[in-house]
Coordinates of C-alpha atoms in Angstrom, one line a residue:
Chain A
M1 CA -64.2 112.4 -21.0
S2 CA -61.2 111.1 -19.3
K3 CA -58.7 108.5 -20.6
R4 CA -56.3 106.1 -19.1
I5 CA -52.7 106.5 -20.3
E6 CA -50.4 103.6 -20.4
L7 CA -46.6 103.9 -21.0
K8 CA -44.8 100.7 -22.0
S9 CA -41.0 100.9 -21.8
L10 CA -40.9 104.3 -23.3
D11 CA -37.5 105.7 -24.3
V12 CA -37.3 109.4 -25.3
Y13 CA -34.5 110.7 -27.5
Y14 CA -33.2 114.1 -28.7
K15 CA -31.3 112.9 -31.8
A16 CA -28.9 110.3 -30.4
F17 CA -29.2 111.5 -26.8
L18 CA -31.4 109.3 -24.6
A19 CA -33.2 111.8 -22.3
V20 CA -35.6 109.4 -20.6
E21 CA -35.1 105.7 -20.3
D22 CA -37.5 102.9 -20.1
V23 CA -40.6 104.4 -18.4
S24 CA -43.5 102.1 -17.8
M25 CA -46.5 103.3 -15.9
V26 CA -50.2 103.7 -16.0
I27 CA -51.8 107.1 -15.5
E28 CA -55.3 106.8 -14.1
P29 CA -58.3 108.7 -15.4
K30 CA -60.1 111.2 -13.2
A31 CA -57.0 111.6 -11.0
I32 CA -54.1 114.0 -10.7
T33 CA -50.7 112.4 -11.4
A34 CA -47.7 114.4 -10.4
F35 CA -44.2 114.1 -12.0
I36 CA -41.6 115.2 -9.5
G37 CA -37.8 115.1 -9.6
P38 CA -34.7 117.3 -9.8
S39 CA -34.1 119.6 -12.8
G40 CA -33.0 117.7 -15.9
C41 CA -34.5 114.4 -14.9
G42 CA -36.7 114.4 -17.9
K43 CA -40.1 114.9 -16.4
S44 CA -40.9 117.9 -18.7
T45 CA -39.6 115.9 -21.6
L46 CA -41.8 113.0 -20.7
I47 CA -45.0 115.0 -20.3
R48 CA -44.4 116.4 -23.8
T49 CA -44.4 112.9 -25.2
L50 CA -48.0 112.4 -24.0
N51 CA -49.4 114.9 -26.5
R52 CA -46.7 114.4 -29.1
M53 CA -45.3 117.9 -28.5
H54 CA -41.9 116.3 -28.0
E55 CA -41.4 115.7 -31.7
V56 CA -41.9 119.4 -32.5
I57 CA -38.2 119.8 -31.7
P58 CA -36.1 118.6 -34.7
G59 CA -34.5 115.2 -34.1
A60 CA -36.7 114.4 -31.1
R61 CA -38.3 110.9 -31.1
V62 CA -39.8 108.3 -29.0
E63 CA -39.4 104.5 -28.8
G64 CA -41.7 102.1 -26.9
Q65 CA -45.5 102.3 -26.6
L66 CA -47.9 104.9 -25.4
L67 CA -51.5 103.8 -25.2
M68 CA -54.4 106.1 -24.5
D69 CA -57.4 103.9 -23.6
G70 CA -55.7 101.1 -25.5
E71 CA -55.0 103.2 -28.6
D72 CA -51.4 103.6 -29.7
V73 CA -50.7 107.3 -29.7
Y74 CA -47.5 106.7 -31.8
G75 CA -49.2 104.3 -34.2
P76 CA -48.1 104.6 -37.8
D77 CA -51.3 106.3 -39.0
V78 CA -52.0 108.5 -36.0
D79 CA -51.9 112.2 -36.8
P80 CA -50.1 114.1 -34.0
V81 CA -52.5 117.0 -34.7
R82 CA -55.4 114.8 -33.7
V83 CA -53.7 113.7 -30.6
R84 CA -53.1 117.2 -29.5
R85 CA -56.7 118.1 -30.0
Q86 CA -57.6 115.4 -27.4
V87 CA -54.8 116.3 -25.0
G88 CA -54.7 119.9 -23.7
M89 CA -51.5 121.4 -22.4
V90 CA -50.7 124.2 -20.0
F91 CA -47.2 125.6 -20.1
Q92 CA -44.7 126.8 -17.5
R93 CA -45.2 130.5 -18.5
P94 CA -48.7 131.7 -19.3
N95 CA -48.9 132.0 -23.0
P96 CA -52.2 133.5 -24.2
F97 CA -52.1 134.7 -27.7
P98 CA -51.2 138.4 -27.3
T99 CA -52.9 139.4 -30.6
M100 CA -56.3 137.9 -29.5
S101 CA -59.0 139.1 -27.1
I102 CA -59.8 137.0 -24.0
K103 CA -62.7 135.5 -25.8
D104 CA -60.8 134.7 -29.0
N105 CA -58.1 133.1 -26.8
V106 CA -60.7 130.8 -25.2
L107 CA -62.1 129.9 -28.6
S108 CA -58.8 129.6 -30.5
G109 CA -58.6 125.8 -30.0
Y110 CA -62.3 125.2 -30.6
K111 CA -62.2 127.2 -33.8
L112 CA -59.6 124.8 -35.2
N113 CA -62.2 122.0 -35.3
N114 CA -65.3 124.1 -35.9
S115 CA -64.6 127.0 -38.2
R116 CA -68.2 128.0 -38.3
M117 CA -70.0 128.5 -35.0
S118 CA -73.0 130.7 -34.2
K119 CA -72.5 133.7 -31.9
A120 CA -74.6 132.1 -29.2
E121 CA -72.6 128.9 -29.4
A122 CA -69.3 130.9 -29.2
E123 CA -70.6 132.8 -26.1
E124 CA -71.8 129.6 -24.5
I125 CA -68.4 127.9 -25.0
T126 CA -66.5 130.9 -23.8
E127 CA -68.6 131.2 -20.6
K128 CA -68.4 127.5 -19.9
A129 CA -64.7 127.3 -20.3
L130 CA -64.0 130.5 -18.3
V131 CA -66.3 129.3 -15.5
G132 CA -64.5 126.0 -15.6
A133 CA -61.2 127.8 -15.2
N134 CA -62.6 130.0 -12.3
L135 CA -62.0 133.1 -14.4
W136 CA -65.4 134.1 -15.5
N137 CA -66.3 136.5 -12.8
E138 CA -63.0 138.4 -13.2
V139 CA -63.2 138.8 -17.0
K140 CA -66.9 138.6 -18.0
D141 CA -67.0 142.4 -18.5
R142 CA -63.9 142.6 -20.7
L143 CA -64.0 139.6 -23.0
E144 CA -63.0 141.7 -26.0
K145 CA -59.9 143.1 -24.2
P146 CA -56.5 141.5 -25.0
G147 CA -55.6 138.5 -23.0
S148 CA -52.1 139.9 -22.3
G149 CA -53.6 142.6 -20.1
L150 CA -54.5 140.1 -17.4
S151 CA -52.3 139.3 -14.4
G152 CA -50.0 136.3 -14.6
G153 CA -52.3 134.1 -12.6
Q154 CA -55.3 135.1 -14.6
Q155 CA -53.4 134.5 -17.9
Q156 CA -52.5 131.0 -16.7
R157 CA -56.2 130.4 -15.9
L158 CA -57.1 131.8 -19.4
C159 CA -54.7 129.2 -20.8
I160 CA -56.5 126.5 -18.9
A161 CA -59.8 127.8 -20.1
R162 CA -58.4 127.6 -23.7
A163 CA -57.3 124.1 -23.1
I164 CA -60.6 122.8 -21.6
A165 CA -62.8 124.7 -24.1
V166 CA -62.1 121.9 -26.6
E167 CA -63.2 119.3 -24.0
P168 CA -60.1 117.2 -24.2
D169 CA -59.6 113.8 -22.5
V170 CA -56.4 114.7 -20.8
I171 CA -54.9 117.9 -19.4
L172 CA -51.1 118.2 -19.1
M173 CA -49.6 120.9 -16.9
D174 CA -45.9 121.6 -17.2
E175 CA -45.0 123.4 -14.0
P176 CA -48.1 125.6 -14.4
T177 CA -47.4 127.7 -11.2
S178 CA -43.7 128.1 -11.3
A179 CA -44.0 131.7 -12.7
L180 CA -46.9 132.6 -10.3
D181 CA -47.3 134.2 -6.9
P182 CA -48.6 132.0 -4.0
I183 CA -52.2 133.3 -4.3
S184 CA -52.4 132.6 -8.0
T185 CA -50.8 129.3 -7.3
A186 CA -53.5 128.4 -4.8
A187 CA -56.1 129.3 -7.4
I188 CA -54.5 127.0 -10.0
E189 CA -54.2 124.2 -7.5
D190 CA -57.8 124.4 -6.6
L191 CA -58.7 124.4 -10.2
A192 CA -56.5 121.3 -10.9
V193 CA -58.5 119.5 -8.2
E194 CA -61.8 120.5 -9.8
L195 CA -60.5 119.5 -13.3
K196 CA -59.8 115.9 -12.2
E197 CA -63.6 115.4 -11.9
H198 CA -63.7 115.4 -15.7
F199 CA -60.2 114.9 -17.0
T200 CA -57.1 112.9 -16.6
V201 CA -54.7 115.5 -15.2
V202 CA -50.9 115.2 -15.3
I203 CA -48.8 117.8 -13.7
V204 CA -45.1 118.4 -13.6
T205 CA -44.0 120.3 -10.6
H206 CA -40.8 121.3 -8.8
N207 CA -42.8 122.0 -5.7
M208 CA -43.1 118.9 -3.6
Q209 CA -45.8 120.5 -1.3
Q210 CA -47.8 121.1 -4.4
A211 CA -47.5 117.5 -5.4
S212 CA -48.5 116.2 -2.0
R213 CA -51.4 118.7 -1.7
I214 CA -53.2 118.0 -4.9
S215 CA -52.0 114.8 -6.6
D216 CA -53.4 111.3 -6.2
M217 CA -50.4 109.5 -7.7
T218 CA -46.8 110.7 -7.7
A219 CA -44.0 109.6 -10.0
F220 CA -40.5 110.4 -8.9
F221 CA -37.8 110.7 -11.6
N222 CA -34.1 111.0 -11.2
I223 CA -30.8 111.0 -13.1
A224 CA -27.7 109.4 -12.1
G225 CA -25.6 112.2 -13.5
S226 CA -25.4 114.8 -16.2
G227 CA -25.5 113.3 -19.7
L228 CA -27.2 110.2 -18.4
P229 CA -30.9 109.4 -19.1
G230 CA -33.6 110.2 -16.6
K231 CA -35.4 107.3 -15.1
L232 CA -38.7 106.6 -13.3
I233 CA -37.5 105.7 -9.8
E234 CA -40.8 105.2 -8.0
Y235 CA -44.5 105.5 -8.9
D236 CA -47.1 105.1 -6.3
K237 CA -50.0 106.7 -4.4
T238 CA -49.0 110.2 -3.3
E239 CA -49.3 109.4 0.5
K240 CA -47.1 106.4 0.1
V241 CA -44.4 108.3 -1.9
F242 CA -44.3 111.1 0.6
S243 CA -44.6 109.2 3.8
N244 CA -43.1 105.8 3.2
P245 CA -41.3 105.6 -0.1
T246 CA -39.8 102.2 -1.1
E247 CA -36.7 103.7 -2.7
Q248 CA -33.9 105.4 -0.7
Q249 CA -33.5 108.0 -3.6
T250 CA -37.1 109.0 -3.3
E251 CA -36.9 109.3 0.5
D252 CA -33.8 111.5 0.1
Y253 CA -35.6 113.7 -2.4
V254 CA -39.0 114.2 -0.7
S255 CA -37.4 114.7 2.7
G256 CA -35.2 117.5 1.2
R257 CA -31.9 115.8 1.7
F258 CA -30.9 116.5 -1.9
G259 CA -32.2 118.0 -5.1
Chain B
M1 CA -25.9 169.9 6.6
T2 CA -28.9 171.8 5.4
D3 CA -29.0 170.5 1.9
T4 CA -30.2 166.9 2.0
K5 CA -30.6 166.5 -1.7
P6 CA -28.7 163.4 -2.9
K7 CA -25.8 164.4 -5.0
V8 CA -26.2 163.2 -8.6
V9 CA -23.1 161.5 -9.8
R10 CA -22.2 162.4 -13.4
R11 CA -19.9 159.9 -15.1
L12 CA -17.9 161.0 -18.1
G13 CA -18.9 158.0 -20.2
D14 CA -22.6 158.4 -19.6
V15 CA -22.4 162.1 -20.5
V16 CA -20.5 161.5 -23.7
F17 CA -22.8 158.7 -24.8
A18 CA -25.9 160.6 -23.9
N19 CA -24.8 163.5 -26.0
L20 CA -23.7 161.4 -28.9
A21 CA -27.0 159.7 -29.0
F22 CA -28.8 163.0 -28.7
F23 CA -26.9 164.6 -31.6
A24 CA -27.4 161.5 -33.7
G25 CA -31.2 161.8 -33.1
V26 CA -31.2 165.6 -33.7
S27 CA -29.2 165.3 -36.9
I28 CA -31.9 163.2 -38.4
L29 CA -34.5 165.9 -37.7
A30 CA -32.1 168.6 -38.8
T31 CA -31.4 166.8 -42.1
L32 CA -35.1 166.4 -42.7
A33 CA -35.8 170.0 -41.9
T34 CA -33.0 171.2 -44.2
V35 CA -34.3 169.1 -47.1
A36 CA -37.9 170.3 -46.5
A37 CA -36.7 173.9 -46.3
F38 CA -34.7 173.5 -49.5
L39 CA -37.6 172.0 -51.3
F40 CA -40.0 174.8 -50.1
A41 CA -37.6 177.6 -50.9
Q42 CA -36.7 176.3 -54.4
S43 CA -40.3 175.5 -55.2
V44 CA -41.6 179.1 -54.7
P45 CA -40.2 180.6 -58.0
A46 CA -42.1 178.0 -60.0
F47 CA -45.3 179.7 -58.8
T48 CA -44.2 183.3 -58.7
G49 CA -42.0 183.4 -61.8
P50 CA -43.0 183.7 -65.5
P51 CA -45.2 180.9 -66.9
I52 CA -43.4 177.7 -67.9
D53 CA -44.1 176.1 -71.2
A54 CA -44.1 172.6 -69.8
A55 CA -46.7 173.5 -67.2
S56 CA -48.8 175.9 -69.3
E57 CA -52.0 174.7 -67.7
G58 CA -50.8 175.2 -64.2
F59 CA -48.8 173.3 -61.7
F60 CA -51.4 170.9 -60.5
S61 CA -52.4 169.6 -63.9
Y62 CA -48.7 169.3 -64.6
V63 CA -47.9 167.2 -61.5
L64 CA -51.1 165.1 -61.4
P65 CA -50.0 162.5 -64.0
F66 CA -46.7 162.1 -62.2
V67 CA -48.3 161.7 -58.8
F68 CA -50.6 159.2 -60.3
G69 CA -47.8 157.3 -62.0
T70 CA -45.7 157.3 -58.9
V71 CA -48.4 156.0 -56.6
Y72 CA -49.8 153.5 -59.2
A73 CA -46.4 152.0 -60.1
S74 CA -45.5 151.7 -56.4
V75 CA -48.9 150.2 -55.5
I76 CA -48.5 147.6 -58.3
G77 CA -45.0 146.8 -57.1
L78 CA -46.1 146.5 -53.5
A79 CA -49.2 144.4 -54.4
I80 CA -46.9 141.9 -56.1
A81 CA -44.0 142.1 -53.6
T82 CA -45.9 141.9 -50.3
P83 CA -47.4 138.4 -50.6
L84 CA -44.2 137.1 -52.2
A85 CA -42.1 138.6 -49.4
I86 CA -44.3 137.1 -46.7
G87 CA -44.1 133.8 -48.5
I88 CA -40.3 133.9 -48.7
A89 CA -40.0 135.0 -45.1
L90 CA -42.3 132.2 -43.9
Y91 CA -40.5 129.6 -46.0
I92 CA -37.1 130.7 -44.7
S93 CA -38.2 131.1 -41.0
H94 CA -40.6 128.1 -40.7
F95 CA -40.4 125.6 -43.5
A96 CA -36.9 125.3 -45.1
N97 CA -34.3 123.3 -43.3
R98 CA -31.6 125.4 -41.7
K99 CA -28.9 125.1 -44.3
F100 CA -31.1 125.8 -47.3
A101 CA -32.7 128.7 -45.4
Q102 CA -29.3 130.3 -45.0
V103 CA -28.4 130.0 -48.6
L104 CA -31.8 131.4 -49.6
G105 CA -31.4 134.2 -47.1
Y106 CA -28.0 135.2 -48.6
A107 CA -29.6 135.1 -52.1
V108 CA -32.3 137.4 -51.0
D109 CA -29.8 139.8 -49.5
L110 CA -27.8 139.7 -52.7
L111 CA -30.8 140.9 -54.7
A112 CA -30.9 144.0 -52.5
A113 CA -27.3 144.8 -53.5
I114 CA -27.9 145.0 -57.3
P115 CA -27.9 148.7 -58.4
S116 CA -31.2 150.0 -59.8
V117 CA -29.6 150.8 -63.2
V118 CA -29.0 147.1 -63.6
Y119 CA -32.6 146.4 -62.8
G120 CA -33.6 149.0 -65.4
L121 CA -31.5 147.4 -68.1
W122 CA -32.7 144.0 -67.1
G123 CA -36.3 145.3 -67.3
I124 CA -35.8 146.6 -70.8
L125 CA -33.7 143.9 -72.3
V126 CA -35.0 140.7 -70.6
L127 CA -38.2 141.2 -68.7
A128 CA -40.1 143.4 -71.2
P129 CA -39.7 141.0 -74.2
F130 CA -40.2 138.0 -71.9
L131 CA -43.5 139.4 -70.6
S132 CA -44.8 140.6 -74.0
P133 CA -46.6 137.4 -74.9
T134 CA -48.1 137.2 -71.4
F135 CA -49.4 140.7 -71.8
N136 CA -51.0 139.8 -75.1
W137 CA -52.6 136.8 -73.4
L138 CA -53.9 138.9 -70.5
N139 CA -55.3 141.4 -72.9
E140 CA -57.1 138.8 -75.0
N141 CA -58.5 136.8 -72.1
L142 CA -58.9 139.2 -69.3
G143 CA -59.3 142.4 -71.4
W144 CA -62.8 142.9 -70.0
I145 CA -61.1 144.0 -66.7
P146 CA -60.3 147.7 -67.3
I147 CA -56.7 147.5 -66.2
F148 CA -55.9 144.9 -68.9
A149 CA -57.8 146.7 -71.6
G150 CA -56.5 148.8 -74.5
Q151 CA -53.9 148.5 -77.2
V152 CA -51.1 146.2 -75.9
S153 CA -47.6 147.7 -76.0
A154 CA -45.5 146.0 -78.6
T155 CA -42.3 146.4 -76.6
G156 CA -43.6 145.2 -73.3
R157 CA -42.3 148.3 -71.7
T158 CA -45.5 149.1 -69.7
M159 CA -46.7 150.1 -66.3
L160 CA -47.0 146.4 -65.3
T161 CA -43.4 145.8 -66.3
V162 CA -42.3 148.7 -64.1
G163 CA -44.5 147.4 -61.3
I164 CA -42.8 144.0 -61.6
V165 CA -39.3 145.5 -61.7
L166 CA -40.2 147.6 -58.6
A167 CA -41.5 144.5 -56.9
I168 CA -38.3 142.6 -57.5
M169 CA -36.3 145.6 -56.2
V170 CA -38.2 146.0 -53.0
L171 CA -38.6 142.3 -52.4
P172 CA -35.3 141.6 -50.7
I173 CA -35.5 144.3 -48.1
M174 CA -39.1 143.3 -47.3
A175 CA -38.4 139.6 -47.2
A176 CA -35.4 140.1 -45.0
L177 CA -37.3 142.3 -42.5
I178 CA -40.3 140.1 -42.4
R179 CA -38.1 137.1 -42.0
E180 CA -36.5 138.7 -38.9
I181 CA -39.9 139.5 -37.4
F182 CA -41.2 136.0 -38.0
L183 CA -38.1 134.5 -36.3
Q184 CA -38.9 136.6 -33.3
T185 CA -42.3 135.0 -32.8
P186 CA -42.1 133.7 -29.2
R187 CA -41.6 129.9 -29.2
L188 CA -44.2 129.9 -26.4
H189 CA -46.9 131.2 -28.6
E190 CA -46.1 128.8 -31.4
E191 CA -46.2 125.9 -28.9
A192 CA -49.4 127.1 -27.5
A193 CA -51.0 126.9 -31.0
L194 CA -49.4 123.5 -31.7
A195 CA -50.5 122.1 -28.4
L196 CA -54.1 123.1 -29.2
G197 CA -53.8 120.8 -32.2
A198 CA -53.0 123.4 -34.8
T199 CA -51.4 122.2 -38.0
R200 CA -48.3 124.1 -39.1
W201 CA -50.3 126.4 -41.3
E202 CA -52.9 127.0 -38.5
M203 CA -50.1 127.7 -36.1
I204 CA -48.7 130.3 -38.5
K205 CA -52.2 131.9 -38.8
M206 CA -52.7 131.9 -35.0
A207 CA -49.3 132.9 -33.7
V208 CA -46.8 134.0 -36.4
L209 CA -48.8 136.2 -38.7
P210 CA -50.7 138.2 -36.1
F211 CA -47.5 138.7 -34.1
G212 CA -45.7 139.8 -37.2
R213 CA -48.4 142.1 -38.5
P214 CA -46.9 145.4 -37.4
G215 CA -43.6 144.3 -38.8
I216 CA -45.1 143.4 -42.1
I217 CA -46.7 146.8 -42.3
S218 CA -43.4 148.5 -41.5
A219 CA -41.6 146.4 -44.1
A220 CA -44.2 147.2 -46.7
M221 CA -43.8 150.9 -45.9
L222 CA -40.0 150.7 -46.3
G223 CA -40.6 148.9 -49.6
L224 CA -43.1 151.5 -50.6
G225 CA -40.7 154.2 -49.7
R226 CA -38.1 152.7 -52.0
A227 CA -40.6 152.2 -54.8
L228 CA -41.9 155.7 -54.6
G229 CA -38.5 157.2 -54.9
E230 CA -37.1 154.8 -57.5
T231 CA -35.7 156.7 -60.4
M232 CA -33.5 154.8 -62.8
A233 CA -35.4 151.6 -63.3
V234 CA -38.6 153.5 -64.0
A235 CA -37.0 156.1 -66.2
M236 CA -35.3 153.4 -68.3
V237 CA -38.3 151.1 -68.7
L238 CA -41.1 153.5 -69.4
S239 CA -41.6 155.8 -72.3
P240 CA -43.7 158.3 -70.6
A241 CA -46.8 160.3 -71.5
A242 CA -48.6 162.9 -69.5
V243 CA -51.7 160.9 -68.9
V244 CA -53.7 159.4 -66.1
S245 CA -54.5 155.8 -67.1
F246 CA -55.2 152.7 -65.1
A247 CA -54.4 150.5 -68.1
V248 CA -51.2 148.6 -67.3
L249 CA -50.5 147.0 -70.7
T250 CA -50.5 149.9 -73.1
S251 CA -47.6 152.0 -74.2
T252 CA -49.1 155.2 -72.9
N253 CA -48.1 155.3 -69.3
S254 CA -47.8 158.2 -66.8
N255 CA -44.3 158.7 -65.6
T256 CA -43.3 158.8 -61.9
I257 CA -42.1 162.0 -60.2
A258 CA -38.6 160.7 -59.5
A259 CA -38.1 159.4 -63.0
N260 CA -39.5 162.7 -64.5
I261 CA -37.0 164.7 -62.5
A262 CA -34.2 162.5 -63.6
L263 CA -35.2 162.8 -67.3
Q264 CA -35.9 166.5 -67.4
F265 CA -33.4 167.9 -65.0
P266 CA -30.3 167.9 -67.3
E267 CA -32.2 170.1 -69.9
A268 CA -34.1 172.2 -67.4
G269 CA -33.2 175.8 -66.9
G270 CA -34.6 178.9 -65.1
N271 CA -37.8 178.3 -63.2
Y272 CA -38.4 174.9 -65.0
T273 CA -35.8 173.6 -62.5
N274 CA -38.0 175.1 -59.7
L275 CA -41.0 173.4 -61.2
L276 CA -39.2 170.0 -61.0
I277 CA -38.2 170.7 -57.4
A278 CA -41.8 171.5 -56.6
T279 CA -42.7 168.0 -57.9
G280 CA -40.0 166.7 -55.6
L281 CA -41.8 168.5 -52.7
V282 CA -45.0 166.7 -53.7
L283 CA -43.2 163.4 -53.6
F284 CA -41.9 164.3 -50.2
A285 CA -45.4 165.0 -49.0
I286 CA -46.7 161.7 -50.5
T287 CA -44.1 159.7 -48.6
M288 CA -44.9 161.5 -45.4
V289 CA -48.6 160.9 -45.7
V290 CA -48.0 157.2 -46.5
N291 CA -45.9 156.8 -43.5
M292 CA -48.4 158.5 -41.2
I293 CA -51.1 156.2 -42.4
A294 CA -48.9 153.2 -41.7
R295 CA -48.2 154.5 -38.2
W296 CA -51.8 155.0 -37.6
V297 CA -52.7 151.5 -38.8
I298 CA -50.1 150.0 -36.5
S299 CA -51.1 152.1 -33.4
R300 CA -54.7 151.3 -33.9
R301 CA -54.1 147.7 -32.6
A302 CA -51.2 148.5 -30.3
E303 CA -52.8 146.9 -27.3
F304 CA -53.0 143.6 -29.2
S305 CA -49.5 143.9 -30.5
G306 CA -47.9 141.3 -28.2
A307 CA -45.3 143.8 -27.2
N308 CA -46.1 143.3 -23.5

């Protein structure tokens, strides 16, 4: 399953502060869309609106429309909990539950929907998700060990396994490799490319090489100054954004002249 | 230049603080050792001296009802206090809005500052009469459960009243500690749960409670420690009898070790005093065993503690 996400003049607020202003874009299914831009430009804020995690922070709210395959994610009778079960998220720092085993971590999201599952079913889901996250071979002999005993890169792949175990429509990755070494980073990048076969993948990254390596579409965000809202400057195919951007700001950023 | 060993620089400040910390640590052990030595030394005459009227059937049959009373009252107290403390802590840390949570936090801390004599008086004058009708109801309707059976006390001054008073006494410290633990739950883990589509309660079950588990046990042990050693409130509420009885609503209740020492000590003389001190030694031993069990429970799942 993979869904098209449509943002229609979306404004994102923290209380009275407008953090991201007037974003309109279409995020394609079965593709990787990268959000790039300098720190504070609102890309992380924006990605958190896609699964309604933004509103977890008191006073945070959204105006405008966000459609997922035509359905309004912020509709009056939409339960944010439902939305989050369809949109998986991977965070900046690997965050497996330290009190759970590797297996329980993988199943943690799945258990929310299906409290009763047979042992065989649980094993099947665990294996499928861990294989999907390229982690199975490394952990298959220690599924009952704590997830916090893995290396950083393995923990991050465990988090990805946890996210895909519930078979979501969309996977959001908020700087998933910023805390990882280059080898673990490469593993996550390869994985992201595999994931787009089945999911809509959105990735926030500070690493422009990463965006150009793996993404199909790139959105560049920028702010005019501190205290001002972040804006979507340019959104296009990744080759276009990196080789021949329309906007001067984008060119300056991707060529490393600022930011 | 034969000696290539790097010269260790010793700074005055480091030396002073290292020693201060060392003595602080050692003084704890020294105090503990001194207390234990005192209890041992003073207990001996109770066994070697002439027989004591109060313990004519031997020390162990004398102390048994008190041991039972101590543990029973504390367990009742803890059984009531622990879920309440977890609930209060959860409410303050994850549900209440910040202003109200602060007020509630202060109120909980204030409860801890009330002296136990006041709790005792309150137990006798307010709680016991207030609970009396409830006790009758429990006895009539749930009397088939052994602990609610028997002749209900007319005064309401029963084991259950003591348990409730103890629960209220240990509640503040437990709630305060557990609240702190819950507030320490990494935001990252809470968000991980929420992003998986957990409701608030599911998030608490997935991230907050497992993370806080060792802290909850520690808090319960501190509460239990206070309940085991509590003297005045128990001494005032209970009219003791030397029995071992699980019935919590009757007027025959076993006393606790601490309350018994407080009640008997003023009139005790000779080796009766030593006998009371020997019961104190038993209390000391109970407390240690309880704490060791708690340590063991926590260490059993140390690798899943989240402290890494």
